[in-house]
XYZ file of C-alpha atoms in Angstrom:
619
model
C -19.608 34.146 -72.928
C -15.579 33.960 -73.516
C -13.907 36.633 -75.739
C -12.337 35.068 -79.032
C -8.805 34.875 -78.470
C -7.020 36.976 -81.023
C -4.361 34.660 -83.035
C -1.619 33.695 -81.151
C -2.677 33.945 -77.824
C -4.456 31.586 -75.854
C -8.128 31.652 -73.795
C -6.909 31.218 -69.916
C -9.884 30.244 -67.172
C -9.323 31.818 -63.888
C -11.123 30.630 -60.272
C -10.257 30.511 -57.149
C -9.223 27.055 -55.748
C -9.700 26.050 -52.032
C -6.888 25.307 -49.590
C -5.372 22.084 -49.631
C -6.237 20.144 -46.355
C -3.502 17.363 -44.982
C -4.777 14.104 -43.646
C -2.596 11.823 -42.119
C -3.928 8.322 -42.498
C -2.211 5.108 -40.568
C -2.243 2.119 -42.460
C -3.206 -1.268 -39.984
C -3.045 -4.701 -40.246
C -1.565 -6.662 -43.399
C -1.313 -3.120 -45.212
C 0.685 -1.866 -42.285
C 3.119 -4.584 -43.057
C 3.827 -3.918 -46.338
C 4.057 -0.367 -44.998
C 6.791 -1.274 -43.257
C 8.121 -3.367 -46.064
C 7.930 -0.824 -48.629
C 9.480 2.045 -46.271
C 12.855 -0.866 -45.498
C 13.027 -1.690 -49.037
C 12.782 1.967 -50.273
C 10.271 1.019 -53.290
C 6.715 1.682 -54.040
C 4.858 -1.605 -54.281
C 1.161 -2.746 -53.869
C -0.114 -4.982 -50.762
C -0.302 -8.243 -53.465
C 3.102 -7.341 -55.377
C 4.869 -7.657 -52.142
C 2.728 -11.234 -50.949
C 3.985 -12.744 -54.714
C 7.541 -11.536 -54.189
C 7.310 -13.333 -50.470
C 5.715 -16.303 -52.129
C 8.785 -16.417 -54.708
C 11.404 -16.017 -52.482
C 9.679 -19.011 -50.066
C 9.765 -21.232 -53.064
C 13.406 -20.514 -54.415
C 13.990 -21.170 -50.598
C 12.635 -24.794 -50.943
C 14.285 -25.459 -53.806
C 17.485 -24.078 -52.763
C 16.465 -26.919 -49.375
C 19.240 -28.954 -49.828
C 18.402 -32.446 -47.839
C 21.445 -34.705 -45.852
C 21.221 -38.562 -46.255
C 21.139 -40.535 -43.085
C 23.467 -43.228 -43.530
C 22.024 -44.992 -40.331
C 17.910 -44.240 -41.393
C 17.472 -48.206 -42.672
C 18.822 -49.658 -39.537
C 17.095 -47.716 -37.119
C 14.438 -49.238 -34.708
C 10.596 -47.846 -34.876
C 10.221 -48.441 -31.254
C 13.591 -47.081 -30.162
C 12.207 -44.020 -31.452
C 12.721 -41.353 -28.350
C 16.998 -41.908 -28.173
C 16.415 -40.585 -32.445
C 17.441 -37.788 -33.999
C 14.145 -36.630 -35.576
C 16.064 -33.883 -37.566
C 18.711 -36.295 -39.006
C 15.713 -38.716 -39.888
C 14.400 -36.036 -42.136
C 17.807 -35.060 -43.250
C 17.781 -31.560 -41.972
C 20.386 -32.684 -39.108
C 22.692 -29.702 -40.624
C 19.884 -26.860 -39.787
C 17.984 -28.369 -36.699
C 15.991 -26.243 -34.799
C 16.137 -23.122 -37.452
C 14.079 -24.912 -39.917
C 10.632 -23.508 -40.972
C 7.442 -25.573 -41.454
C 7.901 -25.591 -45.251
C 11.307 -26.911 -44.945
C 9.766 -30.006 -42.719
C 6.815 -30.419 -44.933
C 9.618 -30.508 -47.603
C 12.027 -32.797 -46.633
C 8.973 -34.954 -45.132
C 7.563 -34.978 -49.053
C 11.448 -35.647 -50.454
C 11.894 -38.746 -47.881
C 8.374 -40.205 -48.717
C 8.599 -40.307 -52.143
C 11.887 -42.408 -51.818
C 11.478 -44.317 -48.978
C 7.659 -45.087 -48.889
C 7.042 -49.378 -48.553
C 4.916 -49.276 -51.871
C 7.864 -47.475 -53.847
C 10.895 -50.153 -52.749
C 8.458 -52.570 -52.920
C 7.644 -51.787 -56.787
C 11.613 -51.491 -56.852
C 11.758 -54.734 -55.565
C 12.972 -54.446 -51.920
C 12.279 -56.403 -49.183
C 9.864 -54.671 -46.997
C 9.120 -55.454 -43.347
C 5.525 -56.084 -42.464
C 3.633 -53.736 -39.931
C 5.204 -50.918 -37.883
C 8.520 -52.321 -37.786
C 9.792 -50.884 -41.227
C 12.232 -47.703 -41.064
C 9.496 -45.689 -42.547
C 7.929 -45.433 -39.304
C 10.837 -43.772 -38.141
C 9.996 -41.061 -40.586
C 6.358 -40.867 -40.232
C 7.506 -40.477 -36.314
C 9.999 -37.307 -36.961
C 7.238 -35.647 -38.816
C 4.425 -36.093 -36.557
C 6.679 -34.610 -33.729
C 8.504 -31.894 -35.710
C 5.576 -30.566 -37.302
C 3.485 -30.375 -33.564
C 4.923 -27.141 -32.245
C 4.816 -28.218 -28.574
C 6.478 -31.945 -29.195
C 9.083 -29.664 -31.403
C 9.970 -28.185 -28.570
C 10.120 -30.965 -25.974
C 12.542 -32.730 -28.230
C 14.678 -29.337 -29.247
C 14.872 -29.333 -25.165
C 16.869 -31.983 -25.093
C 18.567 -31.704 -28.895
C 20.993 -34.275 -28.381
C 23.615 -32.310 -30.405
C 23.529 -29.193 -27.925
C 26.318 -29.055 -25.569
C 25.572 -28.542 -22.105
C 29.348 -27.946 -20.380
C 30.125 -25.395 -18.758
C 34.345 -23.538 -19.244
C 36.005 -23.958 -16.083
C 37.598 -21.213 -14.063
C 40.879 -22.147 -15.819
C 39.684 -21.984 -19.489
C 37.382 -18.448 -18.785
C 40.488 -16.585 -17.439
C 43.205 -17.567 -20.065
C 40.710 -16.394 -22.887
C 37.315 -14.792 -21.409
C 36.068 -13.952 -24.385
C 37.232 -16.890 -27.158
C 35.577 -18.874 -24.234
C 32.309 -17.305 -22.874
C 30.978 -15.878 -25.922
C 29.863 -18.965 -27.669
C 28.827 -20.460 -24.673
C 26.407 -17.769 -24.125
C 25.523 -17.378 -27.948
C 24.886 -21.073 -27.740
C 22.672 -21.598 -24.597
C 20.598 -17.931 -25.882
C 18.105 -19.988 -27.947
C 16.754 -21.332 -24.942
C 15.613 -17.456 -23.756
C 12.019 -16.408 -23.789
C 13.010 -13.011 -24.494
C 14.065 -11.964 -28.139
C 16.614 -9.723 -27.637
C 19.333 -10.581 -25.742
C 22.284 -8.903 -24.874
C 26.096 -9.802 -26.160
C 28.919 -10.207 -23.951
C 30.667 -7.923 -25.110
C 34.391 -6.704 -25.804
C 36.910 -5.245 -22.710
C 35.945 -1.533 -24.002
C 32.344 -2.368 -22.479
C 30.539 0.300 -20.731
C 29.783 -0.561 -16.871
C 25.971 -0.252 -18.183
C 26.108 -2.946 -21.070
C 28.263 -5.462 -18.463
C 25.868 -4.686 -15.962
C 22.420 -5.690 -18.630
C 24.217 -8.545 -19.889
C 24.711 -9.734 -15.939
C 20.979 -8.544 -15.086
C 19.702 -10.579 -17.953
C 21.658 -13.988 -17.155
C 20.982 -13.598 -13.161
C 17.140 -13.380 -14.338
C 17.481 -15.980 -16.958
C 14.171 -17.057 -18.602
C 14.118 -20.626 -20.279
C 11.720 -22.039 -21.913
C 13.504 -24.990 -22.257
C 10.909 -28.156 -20.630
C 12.244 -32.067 -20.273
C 8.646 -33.414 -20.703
C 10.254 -35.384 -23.521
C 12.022 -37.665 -21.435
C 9.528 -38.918 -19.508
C 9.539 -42.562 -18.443
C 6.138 -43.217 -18.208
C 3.410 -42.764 -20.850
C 0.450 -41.923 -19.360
C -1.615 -43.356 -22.495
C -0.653 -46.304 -21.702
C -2.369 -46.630 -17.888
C -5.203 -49.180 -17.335
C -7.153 -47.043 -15.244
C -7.148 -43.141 -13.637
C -5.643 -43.997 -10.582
C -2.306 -45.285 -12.691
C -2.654 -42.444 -15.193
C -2.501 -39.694 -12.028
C 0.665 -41.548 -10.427
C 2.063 -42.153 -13.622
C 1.510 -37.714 -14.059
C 2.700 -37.223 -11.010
C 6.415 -39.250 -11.709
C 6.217 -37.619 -14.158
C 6.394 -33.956 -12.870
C 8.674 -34.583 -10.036
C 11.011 -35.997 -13.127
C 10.344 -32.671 -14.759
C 11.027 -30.398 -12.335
C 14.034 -31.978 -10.864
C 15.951 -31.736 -14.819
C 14.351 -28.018 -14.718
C 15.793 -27.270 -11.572
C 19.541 -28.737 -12.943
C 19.159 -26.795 -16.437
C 18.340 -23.568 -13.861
C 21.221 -24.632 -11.962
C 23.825 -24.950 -14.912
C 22.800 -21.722 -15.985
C 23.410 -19.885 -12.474
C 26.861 -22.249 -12.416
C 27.485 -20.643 -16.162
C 26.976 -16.808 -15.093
C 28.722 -17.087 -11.817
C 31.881 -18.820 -13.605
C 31.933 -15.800 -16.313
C 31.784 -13.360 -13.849
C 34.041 -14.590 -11.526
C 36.755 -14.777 -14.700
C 35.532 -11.325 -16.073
C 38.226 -9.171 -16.456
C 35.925 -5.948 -16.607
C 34.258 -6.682 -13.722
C 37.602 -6.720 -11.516
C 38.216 -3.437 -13.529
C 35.176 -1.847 -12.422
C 35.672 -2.999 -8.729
C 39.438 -1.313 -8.795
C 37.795 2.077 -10.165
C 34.823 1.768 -7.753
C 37.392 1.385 -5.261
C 39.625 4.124 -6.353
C 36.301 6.387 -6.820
C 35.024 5.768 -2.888
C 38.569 6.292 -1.776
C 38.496 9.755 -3.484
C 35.453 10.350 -2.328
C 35.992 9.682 0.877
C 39.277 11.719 1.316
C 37.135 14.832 -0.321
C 34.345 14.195 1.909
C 36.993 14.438 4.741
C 38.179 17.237 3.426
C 34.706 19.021 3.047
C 33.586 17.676 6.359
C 36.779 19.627 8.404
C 36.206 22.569 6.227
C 32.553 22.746 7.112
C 33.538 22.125 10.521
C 35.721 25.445 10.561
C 33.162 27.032 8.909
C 30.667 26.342 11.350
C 33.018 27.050 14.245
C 33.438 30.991 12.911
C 29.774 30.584 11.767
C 28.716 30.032 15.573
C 31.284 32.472 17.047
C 30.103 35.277 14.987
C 26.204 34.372 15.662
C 26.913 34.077 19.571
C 28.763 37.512 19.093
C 25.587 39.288 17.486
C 23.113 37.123 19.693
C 24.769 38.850 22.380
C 24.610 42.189 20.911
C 20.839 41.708 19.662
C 20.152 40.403 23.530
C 21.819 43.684 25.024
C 19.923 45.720 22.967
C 16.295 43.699 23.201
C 16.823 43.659 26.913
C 17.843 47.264 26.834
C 14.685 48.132 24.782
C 12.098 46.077 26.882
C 13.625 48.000 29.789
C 12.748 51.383 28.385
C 9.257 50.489 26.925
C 8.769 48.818 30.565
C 9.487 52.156 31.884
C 7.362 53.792 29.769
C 4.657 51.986 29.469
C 4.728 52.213 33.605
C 4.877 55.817 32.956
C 1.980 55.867 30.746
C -0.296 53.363 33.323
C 0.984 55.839 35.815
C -0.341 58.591 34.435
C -3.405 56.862 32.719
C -4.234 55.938 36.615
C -3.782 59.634 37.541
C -5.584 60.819 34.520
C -8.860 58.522 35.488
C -8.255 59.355 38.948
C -8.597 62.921 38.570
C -11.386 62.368 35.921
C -13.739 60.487 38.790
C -12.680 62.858 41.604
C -13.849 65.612 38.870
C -17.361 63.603 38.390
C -17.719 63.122 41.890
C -16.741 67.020 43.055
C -19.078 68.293 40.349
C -22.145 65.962 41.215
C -21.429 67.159 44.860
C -21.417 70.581 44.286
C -25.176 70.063 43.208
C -25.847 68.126 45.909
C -26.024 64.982 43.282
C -28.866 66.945 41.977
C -31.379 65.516 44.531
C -33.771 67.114 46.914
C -34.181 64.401 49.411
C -31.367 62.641 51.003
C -32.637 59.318 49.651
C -32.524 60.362 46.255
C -28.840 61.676 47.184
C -28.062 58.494 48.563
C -29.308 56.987 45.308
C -27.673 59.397 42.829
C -24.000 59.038 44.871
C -24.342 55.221 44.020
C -25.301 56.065 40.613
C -21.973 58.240 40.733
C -20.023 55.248 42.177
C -21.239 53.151 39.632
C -20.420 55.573 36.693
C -17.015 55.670 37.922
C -16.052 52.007 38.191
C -17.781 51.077 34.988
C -16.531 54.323 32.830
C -13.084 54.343 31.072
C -10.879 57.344 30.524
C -12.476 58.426 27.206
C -16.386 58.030 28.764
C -14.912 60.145 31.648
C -13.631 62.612 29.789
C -16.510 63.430 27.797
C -18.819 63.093 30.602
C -17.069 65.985 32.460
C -16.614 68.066 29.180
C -20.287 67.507 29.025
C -20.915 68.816 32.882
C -18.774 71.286 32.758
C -20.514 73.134 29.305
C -23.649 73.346 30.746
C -26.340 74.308 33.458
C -28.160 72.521 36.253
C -30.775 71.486 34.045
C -28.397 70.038 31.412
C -25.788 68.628 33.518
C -28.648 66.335 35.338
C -29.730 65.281 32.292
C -26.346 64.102 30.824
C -25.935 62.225 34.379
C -28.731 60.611 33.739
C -28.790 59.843 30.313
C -25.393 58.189 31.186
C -26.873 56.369 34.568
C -29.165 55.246 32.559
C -26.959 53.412 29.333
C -24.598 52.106 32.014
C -27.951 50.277 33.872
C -29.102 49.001 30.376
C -25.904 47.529 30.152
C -25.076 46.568 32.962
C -28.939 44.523 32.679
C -28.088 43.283 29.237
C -24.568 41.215 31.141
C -26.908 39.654 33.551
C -29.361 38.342 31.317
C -26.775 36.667 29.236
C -25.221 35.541 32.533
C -28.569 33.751 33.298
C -29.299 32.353 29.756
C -26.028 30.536 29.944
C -26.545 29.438 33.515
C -30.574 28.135 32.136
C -28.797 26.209 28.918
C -25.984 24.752 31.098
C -29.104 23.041 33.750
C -31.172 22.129 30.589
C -27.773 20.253 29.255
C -27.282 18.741 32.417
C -31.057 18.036 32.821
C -31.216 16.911 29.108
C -28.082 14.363 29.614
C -29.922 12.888 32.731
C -32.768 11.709 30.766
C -35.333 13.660 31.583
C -36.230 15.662 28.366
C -37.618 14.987 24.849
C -39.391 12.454 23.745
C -36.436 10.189 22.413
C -34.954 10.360 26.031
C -38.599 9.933 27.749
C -37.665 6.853 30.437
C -33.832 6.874 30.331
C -32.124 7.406 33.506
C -27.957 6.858 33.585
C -28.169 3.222 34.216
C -29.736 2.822 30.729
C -27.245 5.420 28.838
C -24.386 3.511 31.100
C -25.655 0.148 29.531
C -26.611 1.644 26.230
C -22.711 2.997 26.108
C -21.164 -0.563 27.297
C -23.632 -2.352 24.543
C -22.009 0.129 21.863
C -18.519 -0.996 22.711
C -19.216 -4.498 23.247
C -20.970 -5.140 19.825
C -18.877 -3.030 17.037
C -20.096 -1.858 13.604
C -20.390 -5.062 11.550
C -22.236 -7.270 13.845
C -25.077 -9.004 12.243
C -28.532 -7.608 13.688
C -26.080 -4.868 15.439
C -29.267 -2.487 16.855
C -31.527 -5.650 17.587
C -28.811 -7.425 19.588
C -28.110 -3.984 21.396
C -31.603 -3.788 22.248
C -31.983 -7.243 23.108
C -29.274 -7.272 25.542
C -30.128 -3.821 27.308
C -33.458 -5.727 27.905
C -31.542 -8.922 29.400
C -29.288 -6.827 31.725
C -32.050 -4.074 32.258
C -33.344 -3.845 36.000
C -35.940 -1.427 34.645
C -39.235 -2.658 33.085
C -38.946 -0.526 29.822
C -38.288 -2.744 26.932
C -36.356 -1.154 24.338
C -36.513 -1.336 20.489
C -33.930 -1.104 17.982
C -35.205 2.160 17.229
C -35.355 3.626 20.285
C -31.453 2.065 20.525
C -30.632 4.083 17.447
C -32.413 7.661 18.205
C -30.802 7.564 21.613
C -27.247 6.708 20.307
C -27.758 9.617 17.361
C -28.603 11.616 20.790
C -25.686 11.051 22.694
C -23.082 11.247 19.197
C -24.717 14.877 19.440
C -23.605 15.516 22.889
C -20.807 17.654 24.305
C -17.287 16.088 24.823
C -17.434 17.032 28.110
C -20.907 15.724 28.978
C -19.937 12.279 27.535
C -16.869 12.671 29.560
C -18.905 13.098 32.486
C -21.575 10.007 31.882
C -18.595 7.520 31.488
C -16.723 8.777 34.729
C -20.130 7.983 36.584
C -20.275 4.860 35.109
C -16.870 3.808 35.595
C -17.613 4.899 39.461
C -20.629 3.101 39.796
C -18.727 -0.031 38.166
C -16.065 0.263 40.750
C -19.073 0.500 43.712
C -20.325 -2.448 42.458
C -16.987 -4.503 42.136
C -15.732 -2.904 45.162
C -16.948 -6.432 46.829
C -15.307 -9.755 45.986
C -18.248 -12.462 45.434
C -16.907 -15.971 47.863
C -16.992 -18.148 45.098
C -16.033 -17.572 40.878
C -17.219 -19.045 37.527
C -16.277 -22.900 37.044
C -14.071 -21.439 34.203
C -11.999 -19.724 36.917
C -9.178 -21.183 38.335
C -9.159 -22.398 42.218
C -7.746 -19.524 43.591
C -9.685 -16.639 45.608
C -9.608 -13.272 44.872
C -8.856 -12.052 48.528
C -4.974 -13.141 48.088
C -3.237 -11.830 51.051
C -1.036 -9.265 50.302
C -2.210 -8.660 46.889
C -2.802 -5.037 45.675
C -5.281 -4.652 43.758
C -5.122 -1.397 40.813
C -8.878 -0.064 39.975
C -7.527 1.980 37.075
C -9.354 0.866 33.767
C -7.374 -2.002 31.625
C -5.497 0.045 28.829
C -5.367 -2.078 25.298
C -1.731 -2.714 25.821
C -2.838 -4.602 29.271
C -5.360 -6.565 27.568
C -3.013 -7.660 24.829
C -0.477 -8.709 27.458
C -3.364 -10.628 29.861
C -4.485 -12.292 26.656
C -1.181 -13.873 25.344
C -0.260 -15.083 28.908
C -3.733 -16.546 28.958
C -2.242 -18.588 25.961
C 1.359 -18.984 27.073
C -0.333 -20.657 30.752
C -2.784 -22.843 30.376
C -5.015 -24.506 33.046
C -2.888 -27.030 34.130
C 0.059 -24.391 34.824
C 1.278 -24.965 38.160
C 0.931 -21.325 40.293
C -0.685 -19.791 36.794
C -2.167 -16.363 37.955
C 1.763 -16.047 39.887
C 3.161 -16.624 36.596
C 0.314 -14.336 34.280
C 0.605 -11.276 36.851
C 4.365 -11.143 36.571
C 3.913 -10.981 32.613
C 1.060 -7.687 33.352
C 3.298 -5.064 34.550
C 0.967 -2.915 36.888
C -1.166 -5.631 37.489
C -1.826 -8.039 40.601
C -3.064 -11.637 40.919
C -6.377 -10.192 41.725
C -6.849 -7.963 39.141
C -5.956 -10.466 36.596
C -8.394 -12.887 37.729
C -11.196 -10.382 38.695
C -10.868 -8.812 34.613
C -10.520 -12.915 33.534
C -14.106 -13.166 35.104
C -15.428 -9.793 33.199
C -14.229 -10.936 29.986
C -15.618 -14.233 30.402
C -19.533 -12.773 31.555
C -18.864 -10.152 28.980
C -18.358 -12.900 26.476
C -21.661 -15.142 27.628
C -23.596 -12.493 27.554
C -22.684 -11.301 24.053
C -23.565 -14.472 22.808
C -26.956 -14.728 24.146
C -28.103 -11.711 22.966
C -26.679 -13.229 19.508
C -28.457 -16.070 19.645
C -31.792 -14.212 20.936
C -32.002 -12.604 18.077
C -30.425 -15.307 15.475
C -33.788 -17.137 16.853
C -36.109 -14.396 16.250
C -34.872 -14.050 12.377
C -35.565 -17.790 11.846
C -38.888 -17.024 13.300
C-alpha cells in the first residue's frame, strides 16, 4: 500500500522499463510507392490521401485537356484512312505521341459527343449512309491510338517527325545549334530510358565517349509494320495469307534496315564535325608524343644502368668465381687428405685385426679351422668400416684368449646374419620379378586361367579399336576376340572386363613390354606382301620397285595427313598413291597403301562385331 502524500507533494510510481529494441521495417509494393512519394514531397501522408491527391491532379489534368479542331476532319475519306493523322483526327495533333490514355479516352468522348451521326442528324445535317461518314475516321484514330501496339506502328512512322539528317556543312558551322535537336528529336525512338546529352565543348572525354557508345549501339524500337501493303485479313486462303506475311516482312525489314542506316549516317556525320573529338585526338597525340620521348628517355637511362649494372656483376662474378674455385681447391685437398688418411686409418685397423688373430693362431687348433677362421678374418675386414674396426680391436686388445675369441666370433657371427639377411632379399626380389613375368604371360590366377599373349595382344588392340562410349562396349570386345581368336576359348564380357582391370593393374614397364611383342609379332606377320589386295584397293602392287618401305608405327599426325589426302585424291586420281605419299612426309607408296588396307580390315571388322551383337540385343 502507497504512503499518503503529505500536501503539496505528489505520489511518484517507480519501475524499471525494458530497453527499447529498433526494427527496421521495408515498406513493398503500393505502400513502397507512397514511401517514396512521401520521402520526395517531404510530408506525412497516408497510402489513400496520396491515391485521391493523384486522382485530383489526373482530373484537373483532363480538364485543363485543351482539344485542336481539325479544319480538314469533314472532308476526310474513311477508307483513305492509313495516309491520316490519327492524332489530328482526335485533335491532340499539338501533343502527339506524349498523350496518356485518359487524354485519348478524352478527346475520343469530346469528338463523339459533337460529331456522332445521331447528334447532326437531330441538328439537322446531312449524314452519309454506312461507313463512308467522317465519323469513321474517328472511330478509326481511337481504335488504333488506344491499342498500344497499333500506337506504336503508327508513332513509327508519325508523319510530322523529321527524318533529315545536317550535312557536314551545317554540323561544323554550328555543332551544337545543329546536332542537339537532332539527337533530342530522334531519342524517343530509344529502348533505353536514359539517354545521354550531347553535351557542351567543356565535355569530359568520358561523357563524349557514352554519348558515342550509346548512338554506335543504338536501340530502336521504332517498327514500319504500319505501312504494309498487303492485309493479310484480307487473303482467300493460307497459302495467300503466308505470301502475303512474307511481303510483308521483307517490306519490314528493308525500312528497318534504312531507319538503322540513317541513324549510323546521323552519328558518323556528328562525329566527323565534332569539335571535341578533334580536340581529344590533338591531346592524345600530344600525350603519346610525350610519352614516347620519356619512354626514350627512360629506355637509354635503363640502358646505362644496366650497362654499369652488368659490369659491376661480371666484376664480383669474377671475384665470387676466384674465390669458389679457390675454396673447392682447398676442401678438394682436404677432403683427399682426410680419404688419405681414413684409407691409412682402416688399413692399419685390418692389418691390426689380422696381426692379432695371427698371433693366436686365428684361435684354431686344426689347420682347417685356421683356414676357416682367416676367411672369417677376411670377411670381417672387407665388410667392417672404420668405427666397427676400431672397436673390434679395442675389444681384442682389453682382453684374454678366452674373451678375444669370443668377441671374434660374436662379430663373425652378426656379419654372417647379415650378410644371410642381403641374400634372402636378393632372392625374394628375383622370385617376385619371375612371378610378374610368369603372371603377365598368362599363366596364373584364375582371371588369367587360358590367356596366352596372343589373347592379351588382341584383348589390347580390341581396347583401342572400340573406345569408351561404344554401345555394348565389353560384348562387342568379346565378340570380336572370339571372331579373330585362333584359340577355342570363347570369351565373355566378363572375363573381357576382369582381364582388362588386370592388366590397368600392371607395371608400366610390363605393359611396355606386351605391346613391343605385339608390335613385333605384327611386323612378322606383315613382313610378307599378300599377291593380290582388297577390291577397295587401288590397282597398284605393294612390291613397287624402289620403294622403301618404314615399319615404324603410324604417329596421329601421319594418320591425319594419310586421311585428308585420302580426301584431296580420290579414286579416279591419275598416279594417286604418287601423289598421297608425297603429301606423308616419311612415308612410301607402300606404306601408304599397306596402312590403307589395315584401316579398311580394321574398319570391317569393327562393324561385324557391331552388328553381332546389335543382333543378339534384338534377340
Amino acid at each position: 500500500m502507497l504512503k499518503e502524500a503529505l500536501d503539496g507533494q505528489l505520489t511518484v510510481l517507480c519501475n524499471a522499463v525494458a530497453a527499447s529494441v529498433q526494427v527496421q521495417v521495408e515498406p513493398v509494393g503500393r505502400w513502397f510507392e507512397a514511401f517514396l512519394k512521401r520521402r520526395s514531397r517531404n510530408v506525412s501522408a497516408s497510402f489513400q490521401e496520396l491515391e485521391e491527391e493523384e486522382e485530383l491532379s489526373e482530373e484537373e489534368e483532363d480538364e485543363e485537356l485543351q482539344l485542336e479542331e481539325y479544319p480538314m476532319l469533314k472532308t476526310l475519306d474513311p477508307k483513305d484512312w492509313k495516309n491520316q493523322d490519327h492524332y489530328a483526327v482526335l485533335g491532340l495533333a499539338h501533343v502527339r505521341y506524349k498523350a496518356t490514355q485518359k487524354q485519348i479516352k478524352a478527346a475520343h468522348k469530346a469528338m463523339v459527343l459533337k460529331h456522332h451521326p445521331d447528334k447532326r442528324k437531330a441538328a439537322g445535317e446531312q449524314i452519309v449512309e454506312g461507313d463512308n461518314d467522317y465519323f469513321t475516321c474517328i472511330t478509326k484514330a481511337m481504335e488504333i491510338l488506344s491499342d498500344p501496339v497499333k500506337r506504336r506502328a503508327f508513332d513509327s512512322v508519325d508523319p510530322t517527325f523529321d527524318n533529315a539528317v545536317p550535312s557536314k556543312a551545317e554540323g561544323k558551322e554550328n555543332f551544337f545549334g545543329v546536332f542537339t535537336p537532332v539527337f533530342e528529336r530522334n531519342s524517343r525512338w530509344s529502348l533505353k530510358k536514359h539517354i545521354p546529352s550531347l553535351g557542351s565543348m567543356n565535355a569530359s572525354f568520358e561523357e563524349v565517349d557514352n554519348f558515342y557508345a550509346f548512338w554506335y549501339n543504338f536501340d530502336s524500337w521504332r517498327e514500319f509494320s504500319y505501312l504494309d501493303e498487303e492485309e493479310k485479313e484480307k487473303a482467300e486462303c493460307r497459302d495467300e495469307r503466308r505470301w502475303i506475311e512474307k511481303q510483308n516482312r521483307a517490306s519490314r525489314a528493308q525500312r528497318k534496315k534504312e531507319e538503322m542506316n540513317r541513324i549510323r549516317t546521323l552519328v558518323d556525320t556528328a562525329y566527323n564535325c565534332d569539335p571535341r573529338i578533334k580536340k581529344f585526338k590533338e591531346e592524345e597525340k600530344a600525350r603519346k608524343e610525350s610519352e614516347k620521348k620519356a619512354k626514350a628517355d627512360a629506355k637509354k637511362r635503363e640502358q646505362e644502368e644496366k650497362e654499369r649494372a652488368r659490369q659491376a656483376e661480371e666484376a664480383a662474378a669474377r671475384m665470387l668465381k676466384e674465390k669458389e674455385e679457390e675454396a673447392a681447391r682447398q676442401a678438394a685437398q682436404q677432403a683427399k687428405k682426410e680419404k688419405d688418411a681414413q684409407k691409412k686409418a682402416i688399413k692399419k685397423e685390418r692389418q691390426k685385426l689380422r696381426t692379432t688373430c695371427k698371433t693366436h693362431n686365428y684361435f684354431a687348433d686344426s689347420e682347417a679351422d685356421s683356414i676357416r677362421m682367416m676367411e672369417e678374418v677376411e670377411k670381417l675386414c672387407d665388410r667392417l668400416e672404420l668405427t666397427s674396426l676400431q672397436t673390434l680391436n679395442e675389444a681384442l686388445a682389453s682382453g684374454n684368449k678366452e674373451q678375444i675369441k669370443a668377441a671374434l666370433e660374436k662379430q663373425v657371427q652378426e656379419v654372417n646374419v647379415q650378410m644371410q639377411k642381403e641374400k634372402e632379399a636378393e632372392m625374394q626380389a628375383q622370385q617376385a620379378a619371375r612371378s610378374a613375368e610368369h603372371t603377365s604371360g598368362g599363366g596364373g590366377g584364375v582371371n588369367n586361367r587360358g590367356w596366352n599373349e596372343e589373347d592379351l595382344q588382341l584383348l589390347i588392340k580390341a581396347v583401342n579399336l572400340f573406345p569408351a562410349g561404344t554401345n555394348a562396349r565389353w560384348e562387342v570386345i568379346a565378340n570380336y576376340m572370339n571372331q579373330h581368336s585362333s584359340g577355342s576359348v570363347k570369351r565373355t564380357a566378363k572375363d573381357v572386363i576382369s582381364k582388362a582391370k588386370t592388366l590397368q593393374k600392371l607395371d608400366p614397364h610390363q605393359k611396355d613390354e606386351i605391346n613391343r611383342k605385339a608390335f613385333e609379332k605384327f611386323k612378322k606377320e606383315h613382313s610378307a606382301v599378300p599377291p593380290t589386295v582388297d577390291n577397295a584397293v587401288p590397282s597398284e602392287r605393294f612390291d613397287t620397285v624402289g620403294a622403301e618401305s618404314n615399319s615404324s608405327p603410324w604417329t596421329t599426325e601421319e594418320q591425319k595427313l594419310l586421311e585428308q589426302a585420302l580426301k584431296t585424291y580420290p579414286v579416279n586420281t591419275p598416279e594417286r598413291w604418287e601423289k598421297i605419299s608425297e603429301a606423308v612426309p616419311g612415308r612410301s607408296k607402300k606404306d601408304c597403301m599397306k596402312r590403307y588396307k589395315e584401316l579398311v580390315e580394321m574398319i570391317k571388322a569393327k562393324k561385324a562385331a557391331q552388328e553381332q551383337v546389335a543382333a543378339k540385343n534384338k534377340k
